[in-house]
PDB file of C-alpha atoms and ligand atoms in Angstrom:
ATOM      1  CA  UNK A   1       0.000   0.000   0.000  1.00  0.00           C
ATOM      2  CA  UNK A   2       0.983   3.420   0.328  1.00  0.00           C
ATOM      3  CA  UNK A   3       0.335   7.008   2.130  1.00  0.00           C
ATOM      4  CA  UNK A   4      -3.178   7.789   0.877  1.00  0.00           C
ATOM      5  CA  UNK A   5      -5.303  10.731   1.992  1.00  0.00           C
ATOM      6  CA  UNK A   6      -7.741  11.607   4.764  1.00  0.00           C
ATOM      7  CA  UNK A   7     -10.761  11.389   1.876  1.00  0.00           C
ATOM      8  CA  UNK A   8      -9.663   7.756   1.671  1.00  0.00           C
ATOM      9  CA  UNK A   9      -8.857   6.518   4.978  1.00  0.00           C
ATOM     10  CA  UNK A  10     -12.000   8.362   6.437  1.00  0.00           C
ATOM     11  CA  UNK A  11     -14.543   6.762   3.477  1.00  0.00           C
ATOM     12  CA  UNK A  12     -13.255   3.042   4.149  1.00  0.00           C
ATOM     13  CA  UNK A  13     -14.162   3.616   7.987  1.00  0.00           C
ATOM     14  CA  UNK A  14     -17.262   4.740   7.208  1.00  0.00           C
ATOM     15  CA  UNK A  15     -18.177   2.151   4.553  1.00  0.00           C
ATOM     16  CA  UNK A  16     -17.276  -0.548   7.389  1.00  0.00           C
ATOM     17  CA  UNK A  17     -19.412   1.144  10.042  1.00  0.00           C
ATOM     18  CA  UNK A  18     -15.998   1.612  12.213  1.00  0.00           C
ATOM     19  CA  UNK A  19     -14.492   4.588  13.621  1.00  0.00           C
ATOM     20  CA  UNK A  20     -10.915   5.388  11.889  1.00  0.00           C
ATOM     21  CA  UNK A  21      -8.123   5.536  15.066  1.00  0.00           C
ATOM     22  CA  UNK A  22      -5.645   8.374  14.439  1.00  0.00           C
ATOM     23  CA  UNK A  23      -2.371   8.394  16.969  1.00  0.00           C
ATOM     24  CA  UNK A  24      -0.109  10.723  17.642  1.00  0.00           C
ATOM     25  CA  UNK A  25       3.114  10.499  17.120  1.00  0.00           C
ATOM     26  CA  UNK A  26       6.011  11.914  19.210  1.00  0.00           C
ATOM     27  CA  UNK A  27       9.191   9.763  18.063  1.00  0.00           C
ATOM     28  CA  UNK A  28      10.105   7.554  15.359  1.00  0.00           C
ATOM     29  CA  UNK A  29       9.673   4.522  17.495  1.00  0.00           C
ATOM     30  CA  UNK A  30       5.693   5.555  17.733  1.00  0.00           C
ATOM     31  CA  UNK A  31       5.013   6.387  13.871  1.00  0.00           C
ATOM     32  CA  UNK A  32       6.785   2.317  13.445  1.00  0.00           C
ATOM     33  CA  UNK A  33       4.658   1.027  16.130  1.00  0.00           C
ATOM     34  CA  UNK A  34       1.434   2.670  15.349  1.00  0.00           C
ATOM     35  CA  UNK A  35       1.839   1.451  11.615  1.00  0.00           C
ATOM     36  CA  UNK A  36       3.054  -2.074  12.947  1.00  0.00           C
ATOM     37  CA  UNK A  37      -0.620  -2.444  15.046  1.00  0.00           C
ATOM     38  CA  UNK A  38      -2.266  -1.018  12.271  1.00  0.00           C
ATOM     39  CA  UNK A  39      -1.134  -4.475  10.181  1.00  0.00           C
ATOM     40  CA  UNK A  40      -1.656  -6.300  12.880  1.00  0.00           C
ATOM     41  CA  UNK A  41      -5.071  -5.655  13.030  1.00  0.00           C
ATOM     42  CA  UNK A  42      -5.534  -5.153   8.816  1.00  0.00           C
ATOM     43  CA  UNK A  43      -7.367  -1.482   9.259  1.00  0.00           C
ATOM     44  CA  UNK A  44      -5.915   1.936   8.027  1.00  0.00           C
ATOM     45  CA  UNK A  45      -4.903   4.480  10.508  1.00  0.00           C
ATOM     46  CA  UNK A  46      -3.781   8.128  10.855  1.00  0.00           C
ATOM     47  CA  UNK A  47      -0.221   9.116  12.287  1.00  0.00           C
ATOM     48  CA  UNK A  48      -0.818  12.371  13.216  1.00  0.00           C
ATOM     49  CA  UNK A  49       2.134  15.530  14.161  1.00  0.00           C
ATOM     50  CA  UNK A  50       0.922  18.035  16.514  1.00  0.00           C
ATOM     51  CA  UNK A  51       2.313  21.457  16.531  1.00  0.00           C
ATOM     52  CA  UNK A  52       3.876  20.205  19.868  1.00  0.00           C
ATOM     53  CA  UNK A  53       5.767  17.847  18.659  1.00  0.00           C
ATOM     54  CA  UNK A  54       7.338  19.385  16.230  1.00  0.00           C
ATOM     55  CA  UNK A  55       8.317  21.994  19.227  1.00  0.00           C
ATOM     56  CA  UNK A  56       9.817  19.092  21.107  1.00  0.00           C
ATOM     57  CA  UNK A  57      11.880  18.111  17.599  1.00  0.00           C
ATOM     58  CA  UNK A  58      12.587  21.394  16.872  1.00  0.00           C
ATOM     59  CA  UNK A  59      11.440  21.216  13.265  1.00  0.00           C
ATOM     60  CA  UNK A  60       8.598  19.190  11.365  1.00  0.00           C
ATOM     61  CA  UNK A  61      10.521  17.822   8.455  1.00  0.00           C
ATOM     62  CA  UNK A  62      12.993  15.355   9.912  1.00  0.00           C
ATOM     63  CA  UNK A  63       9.547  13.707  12.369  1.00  0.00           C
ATOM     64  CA  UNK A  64       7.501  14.604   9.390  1.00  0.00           C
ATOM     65  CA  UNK A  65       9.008  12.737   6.599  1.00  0.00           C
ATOM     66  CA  UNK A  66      10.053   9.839   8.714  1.00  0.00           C
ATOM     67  CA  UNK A  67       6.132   9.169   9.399  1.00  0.00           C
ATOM     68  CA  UNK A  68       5.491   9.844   5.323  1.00  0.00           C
ATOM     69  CA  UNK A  69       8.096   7.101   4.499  1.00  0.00           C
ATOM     70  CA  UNK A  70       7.126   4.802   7.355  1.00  0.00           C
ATOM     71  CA  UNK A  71       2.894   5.484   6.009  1.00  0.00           C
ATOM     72  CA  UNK A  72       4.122   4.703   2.436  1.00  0.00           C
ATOM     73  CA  UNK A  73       6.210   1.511   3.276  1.00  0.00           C
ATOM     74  CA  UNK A  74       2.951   0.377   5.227  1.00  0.00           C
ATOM     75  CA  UNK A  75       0.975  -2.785   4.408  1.00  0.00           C
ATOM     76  CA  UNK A  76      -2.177  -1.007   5.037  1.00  0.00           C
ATOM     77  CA  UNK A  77      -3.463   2.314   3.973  1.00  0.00           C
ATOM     78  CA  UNK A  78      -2.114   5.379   6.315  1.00  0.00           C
ATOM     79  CA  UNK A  79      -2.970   8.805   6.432  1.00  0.00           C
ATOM     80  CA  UNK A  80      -0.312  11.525   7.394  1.00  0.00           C
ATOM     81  CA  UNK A  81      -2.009  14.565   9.358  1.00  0.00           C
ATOM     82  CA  UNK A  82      -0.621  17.769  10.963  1.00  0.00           C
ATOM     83  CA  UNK A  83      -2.561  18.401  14.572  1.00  0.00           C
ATOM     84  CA  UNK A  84      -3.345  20.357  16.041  1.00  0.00           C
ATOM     85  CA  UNK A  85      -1.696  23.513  14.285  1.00  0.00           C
ATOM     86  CA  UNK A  86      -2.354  27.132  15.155  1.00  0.00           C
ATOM     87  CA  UNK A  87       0.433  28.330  13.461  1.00  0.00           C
ATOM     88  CA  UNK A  88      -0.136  28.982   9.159  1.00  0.00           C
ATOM     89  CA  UNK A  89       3.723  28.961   8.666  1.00  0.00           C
ATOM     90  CA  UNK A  90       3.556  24.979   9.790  1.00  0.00           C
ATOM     91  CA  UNK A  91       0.822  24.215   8.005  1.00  0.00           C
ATOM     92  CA  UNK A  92       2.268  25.679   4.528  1.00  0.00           C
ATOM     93  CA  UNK A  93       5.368  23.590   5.969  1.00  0.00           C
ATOM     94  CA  UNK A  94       3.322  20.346   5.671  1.00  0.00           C
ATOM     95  CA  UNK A  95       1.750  21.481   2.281  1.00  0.00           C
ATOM     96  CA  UNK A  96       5.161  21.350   1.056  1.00  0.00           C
ATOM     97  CA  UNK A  97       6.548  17.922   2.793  1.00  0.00           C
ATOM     98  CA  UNK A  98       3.464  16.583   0.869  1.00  0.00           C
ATOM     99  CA  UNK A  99       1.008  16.072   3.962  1.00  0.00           C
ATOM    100  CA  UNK A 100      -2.790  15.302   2.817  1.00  0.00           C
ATOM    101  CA  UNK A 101      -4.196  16.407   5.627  1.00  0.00           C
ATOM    102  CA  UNK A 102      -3.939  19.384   8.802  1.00  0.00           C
ATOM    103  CA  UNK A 103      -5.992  20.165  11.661  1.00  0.00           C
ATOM    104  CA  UNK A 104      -5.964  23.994  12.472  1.00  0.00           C
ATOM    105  CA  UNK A 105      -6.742  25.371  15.697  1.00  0.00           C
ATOM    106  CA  UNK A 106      -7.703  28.883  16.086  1.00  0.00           C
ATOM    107  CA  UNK A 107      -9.696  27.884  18.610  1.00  0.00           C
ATOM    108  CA  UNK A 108      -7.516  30.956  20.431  1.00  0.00           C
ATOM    109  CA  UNK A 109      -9.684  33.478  18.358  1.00  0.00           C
ATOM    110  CA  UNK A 110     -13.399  34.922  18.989  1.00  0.00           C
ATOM    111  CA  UNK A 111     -15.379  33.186  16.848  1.00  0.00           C
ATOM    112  CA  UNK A 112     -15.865  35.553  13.951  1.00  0.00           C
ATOM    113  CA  UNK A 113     -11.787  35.690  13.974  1.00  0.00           C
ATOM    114  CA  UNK A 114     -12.315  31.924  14.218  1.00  0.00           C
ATOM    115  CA  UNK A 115     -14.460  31.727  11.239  1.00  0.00           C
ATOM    116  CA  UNK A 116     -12.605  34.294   9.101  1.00  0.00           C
ATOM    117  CA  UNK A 117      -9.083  32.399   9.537  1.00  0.00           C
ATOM    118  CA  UNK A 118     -10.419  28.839   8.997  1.00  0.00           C
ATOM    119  CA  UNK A 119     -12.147  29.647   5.940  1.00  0.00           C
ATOM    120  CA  UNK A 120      -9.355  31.602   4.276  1.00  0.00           C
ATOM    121  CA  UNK A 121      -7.008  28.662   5.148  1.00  0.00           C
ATOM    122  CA  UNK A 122      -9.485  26.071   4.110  1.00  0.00           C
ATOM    123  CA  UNK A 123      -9.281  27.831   0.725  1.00  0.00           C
ATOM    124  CA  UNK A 124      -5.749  27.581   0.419  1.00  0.00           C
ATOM    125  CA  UNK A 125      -5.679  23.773   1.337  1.00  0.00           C
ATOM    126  CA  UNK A 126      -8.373  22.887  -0.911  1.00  0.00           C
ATOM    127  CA  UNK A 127      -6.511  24.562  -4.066  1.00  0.00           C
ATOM    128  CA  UNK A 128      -4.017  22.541  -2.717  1.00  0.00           C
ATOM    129  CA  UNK A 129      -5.857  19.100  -2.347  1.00  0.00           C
ATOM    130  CA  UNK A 130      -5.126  19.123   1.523  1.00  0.00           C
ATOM    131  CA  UNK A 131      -8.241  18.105   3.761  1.00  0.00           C
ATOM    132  CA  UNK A 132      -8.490  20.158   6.909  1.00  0.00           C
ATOM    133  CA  UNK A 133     -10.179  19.838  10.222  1.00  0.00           C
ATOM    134  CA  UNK A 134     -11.076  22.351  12.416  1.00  0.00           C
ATOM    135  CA  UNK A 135     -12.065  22.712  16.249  1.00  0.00           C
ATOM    136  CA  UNK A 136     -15.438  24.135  17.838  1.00  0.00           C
ATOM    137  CA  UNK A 137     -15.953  24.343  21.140  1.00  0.00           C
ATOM    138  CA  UNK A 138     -12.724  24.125  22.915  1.00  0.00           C
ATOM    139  CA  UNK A 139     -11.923  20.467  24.359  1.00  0.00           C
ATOM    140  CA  UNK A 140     -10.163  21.003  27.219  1.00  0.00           C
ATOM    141  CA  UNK A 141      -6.980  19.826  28.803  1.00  0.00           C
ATOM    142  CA  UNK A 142      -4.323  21.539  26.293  1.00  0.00           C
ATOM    143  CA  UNK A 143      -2.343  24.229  27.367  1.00  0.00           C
ATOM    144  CA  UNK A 144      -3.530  24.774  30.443  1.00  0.00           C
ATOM    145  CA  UNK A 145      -6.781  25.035  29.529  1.00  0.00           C
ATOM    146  CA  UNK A 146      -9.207  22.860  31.723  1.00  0.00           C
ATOM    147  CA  UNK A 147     -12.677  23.215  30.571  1.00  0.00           C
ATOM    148  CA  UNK A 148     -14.335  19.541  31.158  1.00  0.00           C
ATOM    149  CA  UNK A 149     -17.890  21.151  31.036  1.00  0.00           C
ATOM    150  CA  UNK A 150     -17.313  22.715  27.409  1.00  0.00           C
ATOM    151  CA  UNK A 151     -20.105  21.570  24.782  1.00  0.00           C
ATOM    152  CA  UNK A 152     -20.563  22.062  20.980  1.00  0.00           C
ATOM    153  CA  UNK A 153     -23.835  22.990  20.433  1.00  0.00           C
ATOM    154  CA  UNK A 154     -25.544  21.124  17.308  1.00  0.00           C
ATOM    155  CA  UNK A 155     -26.648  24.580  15.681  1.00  0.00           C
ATOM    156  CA  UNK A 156     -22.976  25.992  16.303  1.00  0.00           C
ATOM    157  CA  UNK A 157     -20.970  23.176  14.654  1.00  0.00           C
ATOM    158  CA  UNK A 158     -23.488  23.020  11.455  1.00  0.00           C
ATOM    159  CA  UNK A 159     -23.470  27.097  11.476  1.00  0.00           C
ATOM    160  CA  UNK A 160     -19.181  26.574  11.571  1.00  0.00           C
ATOM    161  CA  UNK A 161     -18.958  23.981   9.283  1.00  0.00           C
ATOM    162  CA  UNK A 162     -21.105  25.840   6.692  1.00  0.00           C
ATOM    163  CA  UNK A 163     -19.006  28.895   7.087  1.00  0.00           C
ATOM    164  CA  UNK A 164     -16.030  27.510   6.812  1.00  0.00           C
ATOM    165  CA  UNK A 165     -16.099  24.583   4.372  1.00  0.00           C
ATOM    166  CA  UNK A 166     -13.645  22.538   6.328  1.00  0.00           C
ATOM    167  CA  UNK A 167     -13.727  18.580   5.817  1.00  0.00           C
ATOM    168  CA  UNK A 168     -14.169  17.469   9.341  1.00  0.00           C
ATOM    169  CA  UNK A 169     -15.001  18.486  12.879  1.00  0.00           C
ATOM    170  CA  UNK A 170     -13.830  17.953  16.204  1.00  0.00           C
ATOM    171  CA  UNK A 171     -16.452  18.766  18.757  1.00  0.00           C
ATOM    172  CA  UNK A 172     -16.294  18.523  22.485  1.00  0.00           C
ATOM    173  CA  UNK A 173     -18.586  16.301  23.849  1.00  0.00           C
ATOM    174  CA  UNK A 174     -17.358  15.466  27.304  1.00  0.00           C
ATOM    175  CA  UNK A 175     -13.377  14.579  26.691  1.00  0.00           C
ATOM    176  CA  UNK A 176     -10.564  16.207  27.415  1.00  0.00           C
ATOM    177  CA  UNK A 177      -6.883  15.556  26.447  1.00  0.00           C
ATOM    178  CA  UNK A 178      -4.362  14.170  28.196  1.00  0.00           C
ATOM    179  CA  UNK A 179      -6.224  12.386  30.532  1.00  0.00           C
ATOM    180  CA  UNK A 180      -4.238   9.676  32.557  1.00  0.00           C
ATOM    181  CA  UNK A 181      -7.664   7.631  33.906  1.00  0.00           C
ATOM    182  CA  UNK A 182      -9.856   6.618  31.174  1.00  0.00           C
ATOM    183  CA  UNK A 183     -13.415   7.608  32.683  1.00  0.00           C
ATOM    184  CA  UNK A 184     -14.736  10.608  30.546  1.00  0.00           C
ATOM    185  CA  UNK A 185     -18.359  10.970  30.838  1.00  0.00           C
ATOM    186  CA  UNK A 186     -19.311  11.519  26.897  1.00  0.00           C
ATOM    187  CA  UNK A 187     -22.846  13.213  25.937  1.00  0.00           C
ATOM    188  CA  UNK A 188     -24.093  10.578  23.401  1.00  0.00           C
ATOM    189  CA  UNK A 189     -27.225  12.581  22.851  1.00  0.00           C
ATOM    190  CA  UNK A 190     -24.888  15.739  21.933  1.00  0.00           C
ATOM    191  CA  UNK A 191     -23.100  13.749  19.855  1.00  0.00           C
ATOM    192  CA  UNK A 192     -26.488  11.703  17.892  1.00  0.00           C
ATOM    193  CA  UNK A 193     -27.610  15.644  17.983  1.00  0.00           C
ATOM    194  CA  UNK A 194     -24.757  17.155  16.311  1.00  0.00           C
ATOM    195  CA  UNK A 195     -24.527  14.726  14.004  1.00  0.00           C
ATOM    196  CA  UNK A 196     -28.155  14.931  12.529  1.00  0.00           C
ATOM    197  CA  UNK A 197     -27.155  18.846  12.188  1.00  0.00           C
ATOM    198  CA  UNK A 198     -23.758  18.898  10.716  1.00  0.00           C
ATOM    199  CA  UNK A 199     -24.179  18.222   7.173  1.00  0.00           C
ATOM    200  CA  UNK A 200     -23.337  14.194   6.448  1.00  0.00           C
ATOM    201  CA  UNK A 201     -20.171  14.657   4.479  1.00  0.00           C
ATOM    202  CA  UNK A 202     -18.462  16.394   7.473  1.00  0.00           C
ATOM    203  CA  UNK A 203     -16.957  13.647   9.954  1.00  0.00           C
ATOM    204  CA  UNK A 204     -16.915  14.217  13.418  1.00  0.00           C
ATOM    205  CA  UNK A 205     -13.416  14.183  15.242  1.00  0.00           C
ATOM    206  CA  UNK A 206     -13.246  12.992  19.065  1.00  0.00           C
ATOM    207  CA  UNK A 207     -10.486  14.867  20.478  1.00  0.00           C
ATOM    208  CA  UNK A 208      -8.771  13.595  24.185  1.00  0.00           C
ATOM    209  CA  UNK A 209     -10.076   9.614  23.270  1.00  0.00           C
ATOM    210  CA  UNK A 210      -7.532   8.454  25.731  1.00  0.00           C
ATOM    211  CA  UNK A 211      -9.802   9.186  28.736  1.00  0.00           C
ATOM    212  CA  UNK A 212     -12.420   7.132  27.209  1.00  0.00           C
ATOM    213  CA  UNK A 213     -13.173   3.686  28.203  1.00  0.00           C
ATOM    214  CA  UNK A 214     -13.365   1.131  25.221  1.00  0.00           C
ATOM    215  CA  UNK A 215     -17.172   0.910  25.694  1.00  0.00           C
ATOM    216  CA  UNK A 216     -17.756   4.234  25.516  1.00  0.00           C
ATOM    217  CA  UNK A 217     -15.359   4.436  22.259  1.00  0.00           C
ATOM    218  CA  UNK A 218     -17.878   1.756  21.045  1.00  0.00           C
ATOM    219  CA  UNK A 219     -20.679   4.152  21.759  1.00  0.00           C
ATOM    220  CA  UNK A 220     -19.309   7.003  20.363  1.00  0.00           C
ATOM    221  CA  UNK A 221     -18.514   5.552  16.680  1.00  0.00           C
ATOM    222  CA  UNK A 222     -22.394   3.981  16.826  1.00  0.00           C
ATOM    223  CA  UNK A 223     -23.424   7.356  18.211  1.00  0.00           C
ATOM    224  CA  UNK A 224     -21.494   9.149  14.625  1.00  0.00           C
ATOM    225  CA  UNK A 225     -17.902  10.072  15.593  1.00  0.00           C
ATOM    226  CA  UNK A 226     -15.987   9.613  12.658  1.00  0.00           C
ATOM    227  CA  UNK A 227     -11.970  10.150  13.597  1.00  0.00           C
ATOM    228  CA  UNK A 228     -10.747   8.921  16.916  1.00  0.00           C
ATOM    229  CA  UNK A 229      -7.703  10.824  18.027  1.00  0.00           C
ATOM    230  CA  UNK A 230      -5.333   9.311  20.672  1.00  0.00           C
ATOM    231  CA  UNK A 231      -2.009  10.070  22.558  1.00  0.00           C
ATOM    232  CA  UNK A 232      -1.875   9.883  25.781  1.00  0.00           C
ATOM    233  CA  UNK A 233      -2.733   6.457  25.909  1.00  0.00           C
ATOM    234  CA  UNK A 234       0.011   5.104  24.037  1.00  0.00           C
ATOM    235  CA  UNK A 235       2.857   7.529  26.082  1.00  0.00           C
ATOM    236  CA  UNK A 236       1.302   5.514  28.971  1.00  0.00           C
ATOM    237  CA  UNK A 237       1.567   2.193  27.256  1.00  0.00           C
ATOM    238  CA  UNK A 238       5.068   3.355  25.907  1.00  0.00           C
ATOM    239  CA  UNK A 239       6.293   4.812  28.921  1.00  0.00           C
ATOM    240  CA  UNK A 240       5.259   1.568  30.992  1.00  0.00           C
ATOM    241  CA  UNK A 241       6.809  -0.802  28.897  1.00  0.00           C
ATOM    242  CA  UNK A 242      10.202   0.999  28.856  1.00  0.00           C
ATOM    243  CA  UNK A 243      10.057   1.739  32.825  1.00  0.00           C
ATOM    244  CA  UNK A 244       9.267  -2.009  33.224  1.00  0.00           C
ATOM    245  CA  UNK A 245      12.293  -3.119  31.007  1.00  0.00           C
ATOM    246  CA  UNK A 246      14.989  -0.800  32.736  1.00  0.00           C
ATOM    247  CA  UNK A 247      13.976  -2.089  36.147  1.00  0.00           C
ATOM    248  CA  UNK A 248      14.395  -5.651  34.936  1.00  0.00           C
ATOM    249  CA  UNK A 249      18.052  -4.854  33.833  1.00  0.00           C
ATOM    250  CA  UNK A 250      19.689  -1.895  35.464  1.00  0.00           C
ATOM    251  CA  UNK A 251      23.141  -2.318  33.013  1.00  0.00           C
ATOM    252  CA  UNK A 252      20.812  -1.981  30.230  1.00  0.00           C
ATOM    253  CA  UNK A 253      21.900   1.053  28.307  1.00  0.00           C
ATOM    254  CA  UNK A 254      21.270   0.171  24.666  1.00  0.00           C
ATOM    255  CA  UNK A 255      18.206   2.059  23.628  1.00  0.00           C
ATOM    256  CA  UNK A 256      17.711  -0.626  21.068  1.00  0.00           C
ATOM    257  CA  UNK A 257      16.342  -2.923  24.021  1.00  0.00           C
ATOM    258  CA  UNK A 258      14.274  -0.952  26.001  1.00  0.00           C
ATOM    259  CA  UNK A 259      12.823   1.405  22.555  1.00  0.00           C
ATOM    260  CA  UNK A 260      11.849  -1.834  20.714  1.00  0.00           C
ATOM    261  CA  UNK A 261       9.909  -3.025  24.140  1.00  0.00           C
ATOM    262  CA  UNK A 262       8.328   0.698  24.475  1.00  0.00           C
ATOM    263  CA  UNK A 263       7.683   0.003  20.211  1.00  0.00           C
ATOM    264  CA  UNK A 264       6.102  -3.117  20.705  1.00  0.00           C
ATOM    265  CA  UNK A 265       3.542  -2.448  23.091  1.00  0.00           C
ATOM    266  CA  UNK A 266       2.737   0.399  21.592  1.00  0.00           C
ATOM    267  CA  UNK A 267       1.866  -1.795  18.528  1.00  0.00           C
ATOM    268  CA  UNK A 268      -0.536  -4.602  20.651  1.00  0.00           C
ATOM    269  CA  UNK A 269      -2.433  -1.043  21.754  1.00  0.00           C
ATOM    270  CA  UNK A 270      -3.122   0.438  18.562  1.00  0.00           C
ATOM    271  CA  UNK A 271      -3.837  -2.889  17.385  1.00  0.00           C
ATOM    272  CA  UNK A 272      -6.291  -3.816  20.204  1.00  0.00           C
ATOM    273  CA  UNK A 273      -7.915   0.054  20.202  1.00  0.00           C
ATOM    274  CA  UNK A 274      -8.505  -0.763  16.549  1.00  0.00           C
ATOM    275  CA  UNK A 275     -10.424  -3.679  17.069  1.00  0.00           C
ATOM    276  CA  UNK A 276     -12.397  -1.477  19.551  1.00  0.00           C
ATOM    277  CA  UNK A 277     -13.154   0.687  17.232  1.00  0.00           C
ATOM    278  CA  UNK A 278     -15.159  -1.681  14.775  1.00  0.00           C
ATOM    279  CA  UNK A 279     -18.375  -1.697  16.792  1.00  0.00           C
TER     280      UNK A 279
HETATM  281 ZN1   ZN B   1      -6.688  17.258  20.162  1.00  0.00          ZN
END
C-alpha cells in the first residue's frame, strides 16, 4: 500500500461502520509502532504531528518525513495529518513535505476571527488538495486550559462547518486531552444531535479519546464520531513498557532494548484500540 489521503482513509471507515483511530506520534519509534498495530489488526490508521511535537523536535521535516516514508512503506493504507496547528507557517510547511491532511486550531480566536481564519485557510488547502479539520468548542486539557464542562452545540458546529467549508469536525462532547484515567463521561445525545445537524459529508473528530473507556469508544462511533484521536494512551503504554524493562536490567543502556519493548507495546495497543473501534 501506500500514504493515501484523509478522503480515503476516512470513506473506508465509514463504509465498514468503524471509527478510523488516528495516533499521535512523538518519536520515530511511535510512527513504526502505530503502523506495525495497524497491520496487525488489517485497518488503516492516521499518524498524526501536533504542533507540539514538532516543538519538542525542533522542526517538522525530519519527524515529518520519517512518518510519510514509514505510512508509504505500510501494508495497510495510512494517512499523514498535521494536529493540532495554530500556526499557518507549519501548516504551509506540511503542504510542502506533501502532507494530505492538517488540523488547524484557532480555537484561540473569537469566533468571527475563528471563522474568518479557517475559511481563508481552508481555501488555500483545498486549491491545494489538503483536507483540513477544524475545532469548535474548545476540548479542554491543552495548554492549560481545563474546561471539562465545554459543549458544541448542534446549531454551532453546522453554522461553523457551513461557514467555513472545512472537511471534518472535532467537537467537544465530554473529553478532554491528556487524561491519565480513562473515565470521561461523553454526551451521546450531543453527539447523535450534532450529528443529525452537521451536514453528512463532514466527519466528526473525538479529540482527548484516551480518557475514554473502550465501551464508551464503542458508543461514540455507533453514536457518529468519525476520527478517533489518541495520545496519551500510548505515552502511557510506551512509557510503561520501557520503565518495566529498565527495572528488569539496570546495566541496560542500549536504547535498542528498552525502545523496541516501548515500540512493541505500543503496537498490541493500537492494534487492540482498533479492534475497539469496529463496533
Ligand atoms: Zn486534540
Amino acid at each position: 500500500m501506500t500514504a493515501v489521503s484523509m478522503a480515503q482513509v476516512v470513506a473506508a471507515a465509514q463504509d465498514a461502520g468503524a471509527g478510523l483511530g488516528a495516533f499521535n506520534v512523538i518519536g520515530i519509534e511511535h510512527a513504526e509502532a502505530i503502523v506495525a498495530g495497524a497491520e496487525q489488526a488489517r485497518l488503516p490508521v492516521v499518524l498524526q504531528i501536533s504542533e507540539n511535537c514538532v516543538k519538542y523536535h525542533g522542526a517538522l521535516e525530519p519527524i515529518g518525513l520519517a512518518s510519510l516514508a514509514i505510512a508509504r512503506a505500510a501494508a495497510v493504507p495510512v494517512a499523514v495529518h498535521l494536529d493540532h496547528a495554530a500556526s499557518l507557517s507549519l501548516v504551509e510547511a506540511a503542504a510542502g513535505f506533501g502532507f494530505g491532511s492538517v488540523m488547524f486550531d484557532a480555537s484561540a480566536l473569537d469566533y468571527a476571527g475563528n471563522v474568518a481564519a479557517t475559511a481563508a485557510l481552508t481555501a488555500w488547502c483545498h486549491e491545494r488538495g489538503i483536507w483540513v479539520e477544524a475545532e469548535l468548542g474548545e476540548i479542554g486539557g491543552k495548554d492549560g486550559v481545563h474546561a471539562p464542562g465545554v459543549r458544541t452545540s448542534p446549531e454551532d458546529a453546522a453554522a461553523y462547518a457551513d461557514a467555513t467549508g472545512v472537511d471534518a469536525l472535532a467537537v467537544a462532547v465530554g473529553s478532554s486531552h491528556a487524561m491519565l484515567t480513562r473515565d470521561a463521561l461523553l454526551d451521546f445525545d450531543l453527539i447523535g444531535q450534532i450529528r443529525a445537524r452537521v451536514q453528512a459529508a463532514v466527519p466528526l473528530v473525538l479529540h482527548g479519546s484516551s480518557g475514554v473507556s473502550d465501551a464508551a469508544l464503542g458508543k461514540a462511533v455507533l453514536a457518529g464520531m468519525a476520527k478517533i484521536n489518541i495520545a496519551t494512551q500510548l505515552n502511557k503504554v510506551f512509557t510503561a513498557a520501557v520503565r518495566e524493562r529498565l527495572a528488569a536490567d539496570e546495566r541496560m543502556v542500549d536504547p535498542r532494548r528498552y525502545g523496541a519493548a516501548g515500540r512493541n507495546a505500543v503496537a498490541a495497543e493500537v492494534a487492540r484500540l482498533l479492534t475497539v473501534l469496529q463496533p
